[in-house]
Coordinates of C-alpha atoms in Angstrom, one line a residue:
Chain A
M1 CA -9.4 -32.6 -8.8
S2 CA -5.9 -31.2 -9.0
K3 CA -5.0 -28.5 -6.2
R4 CA -2.1 -26.2 -6.1
I5 CA -0.6 -24.9 -2.7
T6 CA 1.3 -22.0 -2.3
I7 CA 3.2 -21.3 1.0
D8 CA 4.7 -17.8 0.3
P9 CA 6.5 -16.0 2.8
V10 CA 6.5 -12.5 3.2
T11 CA 9.3 -10.6 1.6
R12 CA 12.5 -9.9 3.8
L13 CA 15.3 -7.9 3.0
E14 CA 17.5 -10.2 1.2
G15 CA 14.8 -11.7 -1.1
H16 CA 12.1 -14.1 -0.8
G17 CA 11.5 -17.6 -1.5
K18 CA 8.2 -19.8 -2.0
I19 CA 7.1 -23.1 -1.3
E20 CA 4.7 -24.6 -4.3
I21 CA 2.9 -28.0 -3.7
F22 CA 0.9 -29.5 -6.3
L23 CA -1.5 -32.4 -5.5
N24 CA -3.2 -34.8 -7.8
D25 CA -6.9 -35.8 -7.8
E26 CA -6.3 -37.7 -4.8
G27 CA -4.9 -35.1 -2.7
N28 CA -1.5 -36.4 -2.7
V29 CA 1.6 -34.6 -3.6
E30 CA 2.3 -34.8 -7.4
K31 CA 5.2 -32.3 -7.3
A32 CA 6.8 -30.0 -4.9
Y33 CA 8.9 -26.8 -5.7
F34 CA 11.1 -24.3 -3.9
Q35 CA 11.1 -21.1 -6.1
V36 CA 13.1 -17.8 -5.7
P37 CA 11.3 -15.7 -8.0
E38 CA 12.9 -12.5 -7.8
F39 CA 16.1 -12.0 -10.1
R40 CA 18.4 -9.5 -8.1
G41 CA 21.1 -8.4 -10.4
F42 CA 23.6 -7.7 -7.9
E43 CA 26.8 -8.9 -10.0
K44 CA 25.6 -6.3 -12.9
F45 CA 25.2 -3.5 -10.2
C46 CA 28.6 -4.2 -9.1
E47 CA 30.5 -4.2 -12.7
G48 CA 32.2 -0.6 -13.4
R49 CA 32.8 0.0 -9.7
A50 CA 36.6 -0.1 -8.3
A51 CA 37.3 -3.6 -6.9
E52 CA 38.2 -2.1 -3.4
E53 CA 34.5 -1.3 -3.1
M54 CA 33.4 -4.7 -3.2
P55 CA 34.0 -5.5 0.8
A56 CA 31.8 -2.4 1.5
I57 CA 29.1 -3.3 -1.5
T58 CA 28.5 -6.9 -1.1
E59 CA 27.7 -7.1 2.7
K60 CA 24.7 -4.7 1.8
I61 CA 23.3 -7.6 -0.3
C62 CA 21.2 -8.3 2.7
G63 CA 21.2 -7.9 6.4
V64 CA 21.6 -11.7 7.1
C65 CA 25.3 -12.2 6.8
P66 CA 27.3 -9.0 6.0
T67 CA 30.5 -10.1 7.4
A68 CA 30.5 -13.6 5.4
H69 CA 30.2 -11.2 2.3
H70 CA 32.7 -8.6 3.5
M71 CA 35.5 -11.5 4.2
A72 CA 34.8 -13.4 1.1
S73 CA 35.4 -10.1 -0.7
T74 CA 38.4 -9.2 0.9
K75 CA 40.2 -12.5 0.4
T76 CA 39.3 -12.3 -3.4
L77 CA 40.9 -8.8 -3.2
D78 CA 43.9 -10.5 -2.0
D79 CA 44.1 -13.0 -4.5
L80 CA 43.4 -10.1 -7.3
F81 CA 46.1 -8.0 -6.3
K82 CA 48.2 -11.5 -5.4
V83 CA 49.2 -9.8 -1.9
T84 CA 49.2 -12.1 1.5
P85 CA 48.1 -10.2 4.8
P86 CA 51.0 -10.6 7.5
P87 CA 50.1 -13.1 10.1
A88 CA 48.5 -10.5 12.7
A89 CA 46.0 -9.6 9.9
R90 CA 45.3 -12.6 9.0
K91 CA 44.5 -13.6 12.9
I92 CA 42.6 -10.4 13.1
R93 CA 40.1 -11.1 10.3
E94 CA 39.7 -14.8 11.6
L95 CA 39.2 -13.5 15.1
M96 CA 36.4 -11.5 14.0
Y97 CA 34.9 -14.1 11.7
T98 CA 34.6 -16.7 14.3
A99 CA 32.9 -14.3 16.5
F100 CA 30.5 -13.5 13.4
M101 CA 29.7 -17.2 13.2
F102 CA 29.3 -17.8 16.8
E103 CA 26.7 -15.0 17.1
D104 CA 24.9 -16.0 14.0
H105 CA 24.8 -19.5 14.4
L106 CA 23.1 -19.2 18.1
L107 CA 20.6 -16.7 17.0
H108 CA 19.4 -19.6 14.5
F109 CA 19.6 -22.1 17.0
Y110 CA 17.4 -20.2 19.8
I111 CA 15.4 -17.9 17.4
L112 CA 15.1 -19.2 13.6
G113 CA 15.3 -23.0 14.2
G114 CA 15.0 -23.5 18.1
P115 CA 11.0 -23.3 17.8
D116 CA 11.1 -26.3 16.0
F117 CA 12.6 -28.3 18.2
V118 CA 12.5 -26.7 21.9
V119 CA 8.7 -25.9 21.7
G120 CA 8.0 -28.7 19.2
P121 CA 6.7 -29.1 15.7
G122 CA 3.4 -29.9 16.6
S123 CA 2.9 -27.1 19.3
P124 CA 0.3 -24.2 18.7
K125 CA 1.5 -21.6 16.3
A126 CA 1.3 -18.9 19.0
E127 CA 4.0 -20.4 20.9
R128 CA 6.3 -21.6 18.0
N129 CA 8.5 -18.6 18.3
I130 CA 11.3 -17.5 20.5
L131 CA 8.9 -16.1 23.3
G132 CA 7.9 -20.0 23.2
V133 CA 11.5 -20.9 23.4
I134 CA 12.0 -19.1 26.5
G135 CA 8.9 -20.6 28.2
K136 CA 10.4 -23.8 27.6
V137 CA 14.2 -22.8 28.6
G138 CA 13.2 -19.8 31.1
V139 CA 13.6 -16.1 31.0
E140 CA 17.1 -16.1 32.3
V141 CA 18.2 -18.2 29.3
G142 CA 16.6 -15.4 27.3
R143 CA 18.9 -13.1 29.1
K144 CA 21.5 -14.7 28.5
V145 CA 21.5 -15.3 24.8
I146 CA 20.9 -11.3 24.4
E147 CA 24.0 -10.7 26.7
I148 CA 26.4 -12.9 25.0
R149 CA 25.3 -12.1 21.3
K150 CA 25.9 -8.4 22.5
K151 CA 29.2 -9.2 24.0
V152 CA 30.2 -11.2 21.3
R153 CA 29.4 -8.5 18.6
S154 CA 31.7 -6.1 20.4
I155 CA 34.5 -8.0 19.5
N156 CA 33.3 -7.2 15.8
A157 CA 32.6 -3.9 16.5
L158 CA 36.2 -3.3 18.1
I159 CA 37.9 -4.9 14.9
A160 CA 35.8 -4.2 12.2
G161 CA 34.5 -0.6 12.9
S162 CA 30.9 -1.8 13.1
P163 CA 29.1 -4.6 14.7
L164 CA 27.1 -5.1 11.6
Y165 CA 28.7 -3.9 8.6
P166 CA 32.7 -4.3 8.7
V167 CA 34.7 -1.7 7.2
S168 CA 38.2 -3.1 8.1
G169 CA 39.1 -5.5 5.1
L170 CA 42.1 -4.1 2.7
P171 CA 43.5 -6.1 -0.1
G172 CA 46.6 -7.3 1.8
G173 CA 45.4 -6.8 5.5
V174 CA 43.1 -4.8 8.1
T175 CA 42.7 -0.9 8.5
K176 CA 43.1 -1.2 12.6
G177 CA 45.3 -3.7 14.8
I178 CA 44.5 -4.6 18.3
T179 CA 46.2 -3.4 21.6
E180 CA 47.2 -5.9 24.7
K181 CA 44.0 -4.1 26.4
E182 CA 41.8 -5.0 23.7
R183 CA 43.2 -8.5 23.9
E184 CA 42.4 -9.0 27.3
D185 CA 39.0 -8.0 26.6
I186 CA 38.4 -10.3 23.9
K187 CA 39.7 -13.2 26.0
A188 CA 37.1 -12.3 28.7
I189 CA 34.4 -12.4 26.0
A190 CA 35.9 -15.6 24.7
A191 CA 36.0 -17.8 27.7
E192 CA 32.3 -16.3 28.2
A193 CA 31.3 -17.8 25.1
I194 CA 32.8 -21.3 25.7
E195 CA 30.9 -21.4 28.9
F196 CA 27.7 -20.5 27.1
A197 CA 28.3 -23.1 24.3
K198 CA 28.3 -25.5 26.8
F199 CA 25.3 -24.3 28.5
T200 CA 23.7 -24.5 25.2
F201 CA 24.7 -28.0 24.6
K202 CA 22.8 -28.6 28.1
V203 CA 19.9 -27.1 26.7
F204 CA 19.9 -29.4 23.4
E205 CA 20.6 -32.3 25.6
D206 CA 17.6 -31.9 28.3
V207 CA 15.3 -30.6 25.9
V208 CA 15.9 -32.2 22.4
L209 CA 17.9 -35.4 23.0
K210 CA 15.9 -36.3 26.1
N211 CA 12.5 -36.1 24.1
S212 CA 11.9 -39.3 22.3
N213 CA 9.6 -37.5 20.0
Y214 CA 12.3 -35.3 18.7
V215 CA 15.3 -37.8 18.2
K216 CA 12.3 -40.1 16.4
I217 CA 11.8 -36.9 14.1
I218 CA 15.5 -36.6 13.7
N219 CA 16.0 -39.9 12.4
S220 CA 12.8 -40.0 10.6
N221 CA 13.3 -41.1 6.7
I222 CA 11.3 -38.0 5.9
Y223 CA 14.0 -35.8 6.8
H224 CA 17.0 -37.8 5.0
H225 CA 19.1 -37.8 2.0
K226 CA 22.2 -39.4 1.0
T227 CA 24.2 -36.7 -0.7
Y228 CA 27.7 -35.6 -1.2
Y229 CA 28.6 -33.0 0.9
M230 CA 31.5 -29.9 0.5
G231 CA 32.8 -27.5 2.8
L232 CA 36.4 -25.9 3.6
V233 CA 38.8 -28.0 5.8
D234 CA 42.4 -26.7 6.9
E235 CA 45.5 -28.8 6.4
Q236 CA 44.8 -31.7 8.8
N237 CA 41.0 -31.8 7.2
K238 CA 39.6 -29.9 10.2
V239 CA 36.6 -27.6 9.7
N240 CA 37.6 -24.3 9.0
F241 CA 35.6 -21.2 8.6
Y242 CA 38.2 -18.8 7.2
D243 CA 40.4 -20.6 5.0
G244 CA 41.8 -24.0 3.1
K245 CA 40.9 -26.3 0.6
I246 CA 37.6 -27.1 -0.8
R247 CA 36.7 -30.8 0.1
V248 CA 34.0 -32.8 -1.1
V249 CA 33.0 -36.4 0.3
D250 CA 30.6 -38.9 -0.8
Q251 CA 27.6 -40.9 0.6
E252 CA 29.9 -43.2 2.4
G253 CA 32.5 -40.1 3.5
K254 CA 35.0 -41.1 1.1
E255 CA 36.9 -38.1 -0.3
L256 CA 35.7 -37.4 -4.2
V257 CA 38.1 -34.5 -4.8
K258 CA 39.9 -31.5 -2.9
F259 CA 40.5 -28.1 -4.8
S260 CA 41.3 -24.6 -4.2
V261 CA 38.6 -22.2 -4.7
Q262 CA 40.4 -20.6 -8.0
D263 CA 39.7 -24.2 -9.5
Y264 CA 35.9 -23.9 -8.5
L265 CA 34.7 -23.7 -12.0
E266 CA 36.2 -27.1 -12.8
N267 CA 34.6 -28.6 -10.0
I268 CA 31.2 -27.3 -9.5
G269 CA 28.5 -26.4 -12.7
E270 CA 25.3 -24.2 -12.2
Y271 CA 22.1 -25.5 -13.9
V272 CA 19.2 -23.4 -14.6
E273 CA 16.0 -24.5 -13.9
P274 CA 12.9 -22.9 -15.9
W275 CA 10.6 -22.4 -12.9
T276 CA 13.4 -20.9 -10.2
Y277 CA 16.0 -17.8 -10.8
V278 CA 18.2 -19.7 -8.3
K279 CA 21.0 -21.4 -10.2
M280 CA 21.5 -25.2 -9.0
M281 CA 24.9 -26.2 -8.3
Y282 CA 26.0 -29.7 -9.0
L283 CA 29.6 -31.5 -9.1
K284 CA 30.8 -31.7 -12.9
E285 CA 32.4 -35.1 -12.1
I286 CA 29.1 -36.6 -11.6
G287 CA 27.1 -34.3 -13.8
W288 CA 23.7 -32.8 -13.3
K289 CA 21.1 -35.6 -13.4
G290 CA 17.9 -33.8 -12.0
L291 CA 16.5 -33.3 -8.5
K292 CA 17.5 -36.6 -6.9
D293 CA 19.6 -37.7 -4.4
G294 CA 22.4 -40.7 -4.3
K295 CA 25.5 -41.6 -5.8
E296 CA 24.5 -40.8 -9.5
S297 CA 23.2 -37.4 -8.9
G298 CA 25.9 -34.2 -8.8
I299 CA 23.7 -32.7 -6.1
Y300 CA 25.7 -31.7 -3.1
R301 CA 25.3 -30.1 0.4
V302 CA 26.9 -27.7 2.1
A303 CA 26.6 -25.6 5.4
P304 CA 27.2 -26.9 9.1
L305 CA 26.2 -30.6 8.8
A306 CA 28.2 -31.2 5.4
R307 CA 31.5 -29.2 7.0
L308 CA 31.3 -31.9 9.9
N309 CA 30.5 -34.8 7.4
V310 CA 33.4 -33.5 5.0
A311 CA 35.8 -33.2 7.8
D312 CA 38.1 -35.6 9.5
G313 CA 37.1 -33.8 13.0
M314 CA 37.2 -30.3 14.9
A315 CA 40.3 -28.4 15.5
T316 CA 39.3 -27.8 19.2
P317 CA 39.1 -30.1 21.6
L318 CA 35.5 -29.6 23.5
A319 CA 34.1 -29.0 19.7
Q320 CA 36.1 -32.3 18.8
A321 CA 34.3 -34.1 22.0
E322 CA 30.7 -32.9 20.9
Y323 CA 31.5 -33.6 17.2
E324 CA 32.1 -37.2 18.5
K325 CA 29.0 -37.5 20.5
M326 CA 27.1 -36.2 17.6
Y327 CA 28.3 -39.0 15.1
A328 CA 28.0 -41.7 17.6
V329 CA 24.1 -40.9 18.3
L330 CA 23.2 -40.4 14.5
G331 CA 25.1 -44.0 13.8
G332 CA 28.1 -42.8 12.4
K333 CA 29.7 -40.5 9.9
P334 CA 28.6 -39.2 7.2
A335 CA 25.2 -38.2 8.8
H336 CA 22.3 -37.9 5.9
H337 CA 19.9 -36.6 8.7
T338 CA 18.7 -32.9 7.4
L339 CA 17.3 -32.2 11.1
A340 CA 21.0 -32.6 12.2
Y341 CA 21.9 -29.4 11.0
H342 CA 21.0 -28.0 13.9
W343 CA 23.2 -30.2 15.9
A344 CA 26.0 -29.9 14.0
R345 CA 25.3 -25.8 13.9
L346 CA 25.6 -26.4 17.9
V347 CA 29.2 -28.0 17.3
E348 CA 30.3 -25.3 15.2
V349 CA 29.1 -22.6 18.1
M350 CA 31.5 -24.5 20.3
Y351 CA 34.6 -24.4 17.8
A352 CA 33.8 -20.7 17.3
A353 CA 33.9 -20.1 21.0
E354 CA 37.5 -22.2 21.5
R355 CA 38.8 -20.7 18.3
M356 CA 38.0 -17.2 19.4
L357 CA 40.1 -17.6 22.6
E358 CA 42.7 -19.4 20.7
L359 CA 43.2 -16.6 18.5
A360 CA 42.8 -13.9 21.3
N361 CA 45.8 -15.9 23.2
D362 CA 47.6 -16.0 19.7
P363 CA 51.4 -13.9 20.3
D364 CA 51.1 -12.3 16.6
L365 CA 47.6 -10.9 17.3
T366 CA 49.1 -7.6 18.5
D367 CA 51.6 -7.3 16.2
T368 CA 51.6 -3.7 14.7
K369 CA 52.4 -5.3 11.2
I370 CA 48.9 -5.2 9.9
R371 CA 48.9 -4.8 5.9
N372 CA 51.4 -5.6 3.3
I373 CA 50.9 -3.0 -0.1
P374 CA 49.8 -4.9 -3.3
T375 CA 52.2 -4.1 -5.9
E376 CA 50.5 -6.4 -8.7
R377 CA 48.3 -5.5 -11.5
P378 CA 44.9 -6.5 -11.0
V379 CA 43.5 -9.2 -13.4
E380 CA 41.5 -11.8 -11.9
G381 CA 40.6 -12.6 -8.2
I382 CA 38.4 -15.4 -6.4
G383 CA 38.0 -16.2 -2.7
V384 CA 36.0 -18.3 -0.1
V385 CA 34.9 -18.3 3.4
E386 CA 32.5 -21.0 4.8
A387 CA 29.3 -18.5 5.6
P388 CA 27.2 -19.5 8.4
R389 CA 24.7 -21.1 5.7
G390 CA 27.6 -22.7 3.9
T391 CA 30.6 -22.1 1.0
L392 CA 30.5 -18.7 0.0
I393 CA 32.7 -17.8 -3.5
H394 CA 33.4 -14.7 -5.0
H395 CA 34.9 -14.1 -8.3
Y396 CA 36.2 -10.7 -9.9
E397 CA 37.5 -9.7 -13.3
T398 CA 39.4 -6.3 -13.7
D399 CA 40.6 -4.4 -16.2
E400 CA 44.0 -3.3 -15.5
Q401 CA 42.9 -0.2 -13.3
G402 CA 41.2 -2.6 -11.0
I403 CA 37.3 -1.6 -12.2
L404 CA 35.3 -4.6 -12.2
Q405 CA 34.6 -5.9 -15.8
K406 CA 32.6 -9.4 -14.7
V407 CA 31.6 -10.4 -11.3
N408 CA 30.5 -14.0 -10.0
L409 CA 28.9 -14.7 -6.5
I410 CA 28.4 -18.4 -5.6
V411 CA 26.1 -17.8 -2.2
A412 CA 25.7 -20.4 0.2
T413 CA 22.0 -21.1 -0.1
Q414 CA 22.5 -21.5 -4.0
N415 CA 24.9 -24.8 -3.2
N416 CA 22.2 -26.0 -1.1
A417 CA 19.1 -24.8 -3.5
A418 CA 18.7 -28.3 -5.2
A419 CA 18.9 -30.4 -2.0
I420 CA 16.5 -28.1 -0.2
C421 CA 14.5 -28.6 -3.2
L422 CA 14.6 -32.2 -2.8
S423 CA 14.0 -32.1 1.2
I424 CA 10.9 -30.3 0.6
E425 CA 9.2 -32.4 -2.0
K426 CA 10.2 -35.5 0.4
A427 CA 8.9 -34.1 3.2
A428 CA 5.6 -32.9 1.5
R429 CA 5.3 -36.3 -0.4
A430 CA 5.2 -38.1 3.1
L431 CA 3.3 -35.6 5.1
I432 CA 0.6 -34.4 3.1
Q433 CA -2.0 -37.3 2.8
Q434 CA -5.6 -37.2 0.9
G435 CA -5.6 -33.7 0.8
N436 CA -4.6 -32.9 4.6
V437 CA -2.6 -29.9 4.9
S438 CA -3.2 -28.6 8.2
D439 CA -1.1 -26.0 9.8
G440 CA 1.1 -28.4 11.8
I441 CA 1.7 -30.3 8.5
L442 CA 3.0 -27.3 6.6
N443 CA 5.2 -26.3 9.6
M444 CA 6.6 -29.7 9.4
V445 CA 7.4 -29.1 5.6
E446 CA 8.8 -26.0 6.5
M447 CA 11.0 -27.7 8.9
A448 CA 13.0 -29.6 6.0
F449 CA 14.2 -26.2 4.3
R450 CA 14.8 -24.3 7.8
A451 CA 17.2 -26.7 8.6
Y452 CA 19.5 -25.3 6.1
D453 CA 19.2 -21.6 7.7
P454 CA 18.5 -20.4 4.1
C455 CA 19.0 -17.2 3.5
F456 CA 15.3 -16.2 2.2
A457 CA 13.8 -18.2 4.9
C458 CA 11.9 -15.1 6.0
A459 CA 11.9 -16.2 9.3
T460 CA 11.9 -13.2 11.6
H461 CA 9.5 -10.6 9.7
S462 CA 7.0 -10.9 12.5
L463 CA 8.0 -12.5 15.9
P464 CA 11.4 -14.2 15.5
G465 CA 11.1 -17.7 14.6
E466 CA 7.8 -17.7 13.3
M467 CA 7.5 -17.4 9.4
P468 CA 4.7 -15.5 8.0
L469 CA 3.1 -17.6 5.2
I470 CA 0.2 -17.6 3.2
V471 CA -1.2 -21.0 1.7
N472 CA -3.2 -20.6 -1.2
I473 CA -5.2 -23.6 -2.6
Y474 CA -6.1 -23.9 -6.2
D475 CA -8.2 -26.1 -8.1
K476 CA -7.0 -27.1 -11.7
Q477 CA -8.4 -23.9 -13.0
K478 CA -6.5 -21.9 -10.5
N479 CA -9.7 -20.9 -8.8
L480 CA -9.1 -20.2 -5.2
L481 CA -10.7 -23.0 -3.0
R482 CA -9.3 -21.9 0.4
E483 CA -6.8 -19.5 2.1
I484 CA -4.6 -20.4 5.3
R485 CA -3.2 -17.3 6.5
R486 CA -0.4 -17.8 9.2
D487 CA 0.8 -14.1 8.8
Chain B
M1 CA 17.1 14.3 29.8
G2 CA 19.2 11.8 28.4
K3 CA 20.7 12.0 25.2
I4 CA 18.6 11.0 22.2
L5 CA 18.9 8.6 18.9
V6 CA 18.0 9.6 15.4
L7 CA 18.1 6.3 13.3
G8 CA 17.9 5.8 9.8
I9 CA 17.4 2.8 8.7
G10 CA 17.6 1.4 5.0
N11 CA 19.9 0.2 2.8
T12 CA 21.8 2.9 0.7
I13 CA 22.0 0.3 -2.7
R14 CA 18.3 -0.3 -3.1
Y15 CA 16.8 2.6 -4.5
D16 CA 14.1 4.3 -2.1
D17 CA 15.1 2.0 0.7
A18 CA 18.0 4.5 1.6
V19 CA 15.4 7.5 2.3
G20 CA 15.6 7.0 6.0
I21 CA 19.2 6.9 5.9
L22 CA 20.0 10.1 3.6
A23 CA 17.2 11.8 5.8
V24 CA 19.5 11.4 9.0
R25 CA 22.7 12.2 7.0
E26 CA 21.1 15.6 6.5
L27 CA 19.6 16.3 10.1
K28 CA 23.1 14.9 11.7
K29 CA 24.2 18.3 9.6
R30 CA 21.2 20.6 11.8
V31 CA 21.2 19.1 15.3
S32 CA 23.2 19.5 18.1
A33 CA 25.7 16.6 18.7
V34 CA 25.6 17.1 22.2
K35 CA 22.1 16.1 22.4
F36 CA 21.5 14.1 19.6
D37 CA 23.3 10.9 18.2
C38 CA 22.6 10.4 14.5
M39 CA 23.0 6.6 13.3
E40 CA 22.4 4.8 10.2
L41 CA 21.3 0.9 10.4
S42 CA 20.4 -1.8 7.7
E43 CA 19.1 -4.1 10.0
T44 CA 17.0 -4.2 13.2
G45 CA 16.3 -7.0 15.1
L46 CA 17.6 -7.7 18.3
H47 CA 20.5 -5.3 17.6
L48 CA 18.0 -2.6 17.5
L49 CA 16.6 -3.4 20.9
S50 CA 20.4 -3.4 22.6
L51 CA 20.9 0.1 20.7
M52 CA 18.0 1.7 22.2
E53 CA 18.4 0.8 25.5
D54 CA 20.9 3.5 26.1
Y55 CA 18.9 6.2 25.2
A56 CA 16.0 8.1 27.0
A57 CA 14.2 8.8 23.5
V58 CA 14.5 6.9 20.1
I59 CA 13.3 8.5 16.4
I60 CA 13.4 6.2 14.1
V61 CA 13.6 7.2 10.2
D62 CA 12.9 4.4 7.6
S63 CA 11.3 3.9 4.5
F64 CA 7.5 2.1 4.3
V65 CA 5.9 -0.1 1.8
T66 CA 2.1 -0.4 2.4
S67 CA -0.8 -1.1 0.2
H68 CA -2.7 1.7 1.0
S69 CA -0.7 5.0 0.8
K70 CA 0.7 6.8 -2.2
A71 CA 4.4 7.1 -2.4
G72 CA 5.2 10.2 -0.7
Y73 CA 3.3 9.9 2.3
I74 CA 4.9 10.6 5.4
H75 CA 3.6 8.2 8.1
R76 CA 4.4 8.9 11.9
F77 CA 3.8 6.2 14.8
D78 CA 4.3 6.5 18.6
L79 CA 4.9 4.2 21.4
S80 CA 1.2 4.0 22.4
Q81 CA 0.5 3.2 18.6
L82 CA 2.8 0.5 18.2
N83 CA 1.6 -1.5 21.2
G84 CA -0.8 -4.3 20.3
M85 CA 0.5 -3.9 16.5
S86 CA 1.9 -6.4 14.5
D87 CA 4.9 -5.8 12.1
P88 CA 3.3 -4.2 9.3
Y89 CA 5.6 -2.0 7.6
S90 CA 9.0 -3.0 7.7
T91 CA 11.4 -4.9 5.7
H92 CA 14.2 -4.7 7.9
Q93 CA 13.6 -8.3 9.5
L94 CA 12.3 -8.0 13.4
G95 CA 9.7 -5.5 13.5
I96 CA 9.5 -2.9 16.1
P97 CA 6.1 -4.4 17.9
S98 CA 7.5 -7.4 18.2
L99 CA 11.0 -5.7 19.9
L100 CA 8.8 -4.0 22.2
L101 CA 6.9 -7.4 23.2
F102 CA 10.4 -9.1 23.4
A103 CA 11.9 -6.3 25.7
R104 CA 8.9 -6.5 27.8
R105 CA 9.1 -10.0 28.3
F106 CA 12.7 -9.7 29.3
N107 CA 12.4 -6.5 31.4
I108 CA 14.8 -4.8 28.8
K109 CA 15.0 -1.0 29.4
L110 CA 13.4 0.7 26.9
P111 CA 13.2 4.4 25.9
R112 CA 10.6 6.7 27.6
S113 CA 9.6 7.9 24.2
L114 CA 9.7 6.0 20.9
V115 CA 8.7 7.7 17.6
I116 CA 8.8 6.3 14.2
Y117 CA 8.7 8.4 10.9
G118 CA 8.3 6.4 7.2
L119 CA 8.0 7.9 4.1
E120 CA 6.0 5.8 1.8
I121 CA 8.4 5.0 -1.4
E122 CA 8.0 3.5 -4.8
K123 CA 10.8 1.1 -5.3
N124 CA 13.0 -1.0 -3.1
D125 CA 13.2 -4.5 -5.0
A126 CA 16.2 -3.8 -7.0
F127 CA 20.0 -3.0 -6.4
G128 CA 20.5 0.7 -7.6
E129 CA 21.4 4.0 -6.5
G130 CA 19.3 7.3 -6.3
L131 CA 15.6 8.0 -5.3
S132 CA 13.0 7.8 -7.8
P133 CA 11.6 11.2 -8.8
L134 CA 8.5 11.5 -6.3
V135 CA 10.7 10.3 -3.4
A136 CA 13.4 13.0 -4.1
Q137 CA 10.9 15.5 -4.5
K138 CA 9.1 14.6 -0.9
L139 CA 12.7 14.2 0.9
P140 CA 13.3 17.8 2.2
E141 CA 9.6 18.0 3.6
F142 CA 10.3 14.6 5.1
I143 CA 13.5 15.8 6.9
E144 CA 11.8 19.3 7.9
T145 CA 9.0 17.1 9.7
I146 CA 11.2 14.9 11.7
E147 CA 13.5 18.3 12.4
K148 CA 10.4 19.8 13.7
E149 CA 9.7 17.1 16.2
V150 CA 13.7 16.8 17.2
G151 CA 13.3 20.2 17.9
A152 CA 10.5 19.8 20.7
Y153 CA 13.0 17.2 22.3
A154 CA 15.7 20.3 22.3

């Protein structure tokens, strides 16, 4: 008898995803899907508004990465009005953005993704959350996480006017400069952030890398895909969150293409599957060949591991050392281990902390020229940043008054959507055998997509780190055979 | 008594989900700025915890979607009712009961008093501005109910 399993996380602010697994008569996986069932209509909502409103509007898409949308939108306005921000404004923006990346990544490691590794994928449900993480690493660590996030967020509050919803981005600059006193405060916090990043690597080393079972899971073929990778790089091909060219490498790490975001439509395409509202992204040069990995398939991955895979290294010394160590352990570059996204995220935490300090020490930072006034008539603008969850592109077309006629957003998780489907199906096929769908097995299936830190992960609706789930198993006639609740 | 925080939670571009924020914007005009801080937030989570620790009392104003109440119903919970409760109502990430558990585990200072007001709403699953007619009609009563509670602190 054929069975259908639905993993349906409770709706969260930014929408919800659902995993559906279809079993055959033998109880093995026939097909697995990752669906985003809700059409959100955000682009339509924006049309008819003044383009300058977008940095404040797009950050309300969801509560997860407002700073990323604010920054992508601000950079799109630069391009729309053909204006370049002065050096101080550019560096203030990057400082704010880097602070955001630090605290967002840290949240994922300790709270959203951490329970999978630090507590362990097979541990009881009641322990697989932040409290379980703290049980392993100690209450003092928990306090430190809260404290450092609060301090780093204070940098954002200072620069952006709000720790959560920035209001500082303007076409051609920012609303507010930084004083010498503020520079000193930021330097002190950035120095602490570096120490905390070092400490986090020690936690990772002690709790994850020294546990042979976890290392075995990271290296397992269940969580392994040879795909293309995409991410922003600077002029030296080093990882950059704020600006640069978009670089794509193949399964061997060879550069396939490097392009300006303004050429994104020539390089990446959207494919619509009938069973999901999320558009699947693919490389046009390779083409859409269905949901499969390998050289012949145009599916690519973004976000931390992809960013490291496309780069020739990290632009700061401690992050570079951790980068080299990661690839040495994983057996070279590029790494195709989906669960190594967690590790790559920590390398980026270190880079973010070091870059914060670099920028805080930059002589330009306190310059009072923080805006160039736009003079060009707007027509079209395209902007990009690397969001915590991957490459984020905004594209606006306006009339000559700057009123939006067309809006297109390629959000980070959309870039990873096809790969997430691949990862879930592979994990489900390997782990669910003869109808055995225990709680622990389902968690290991979820791990395949939680590694990507997808926007619709729904991972914090109850206890942080725990994903509320309802698993329904149906027969061929859709009669409910049994229900597993983990909410 | 220290300062009191009146916190509107919601998303102003998700239709009725804006109701908590709209209520607090109106309350801000009516309460003493010396005694009360009125703030808006579209996220809860750990940020809310660090925000609350500086206040003697916190009144949270939010929208609710439950399976058992009609649109326009005014929910109220205080600290004693929240203890031991799971996170049933908020769409804003980490729920308050989990936050309380978290705070106690880490000895994070909590306000002496925490009250949550929620107006049951109709629509928050799409992008748009403006309240549905029933929620708009109920908003003045919602504000007055909270104002009475706020008055007790003053």
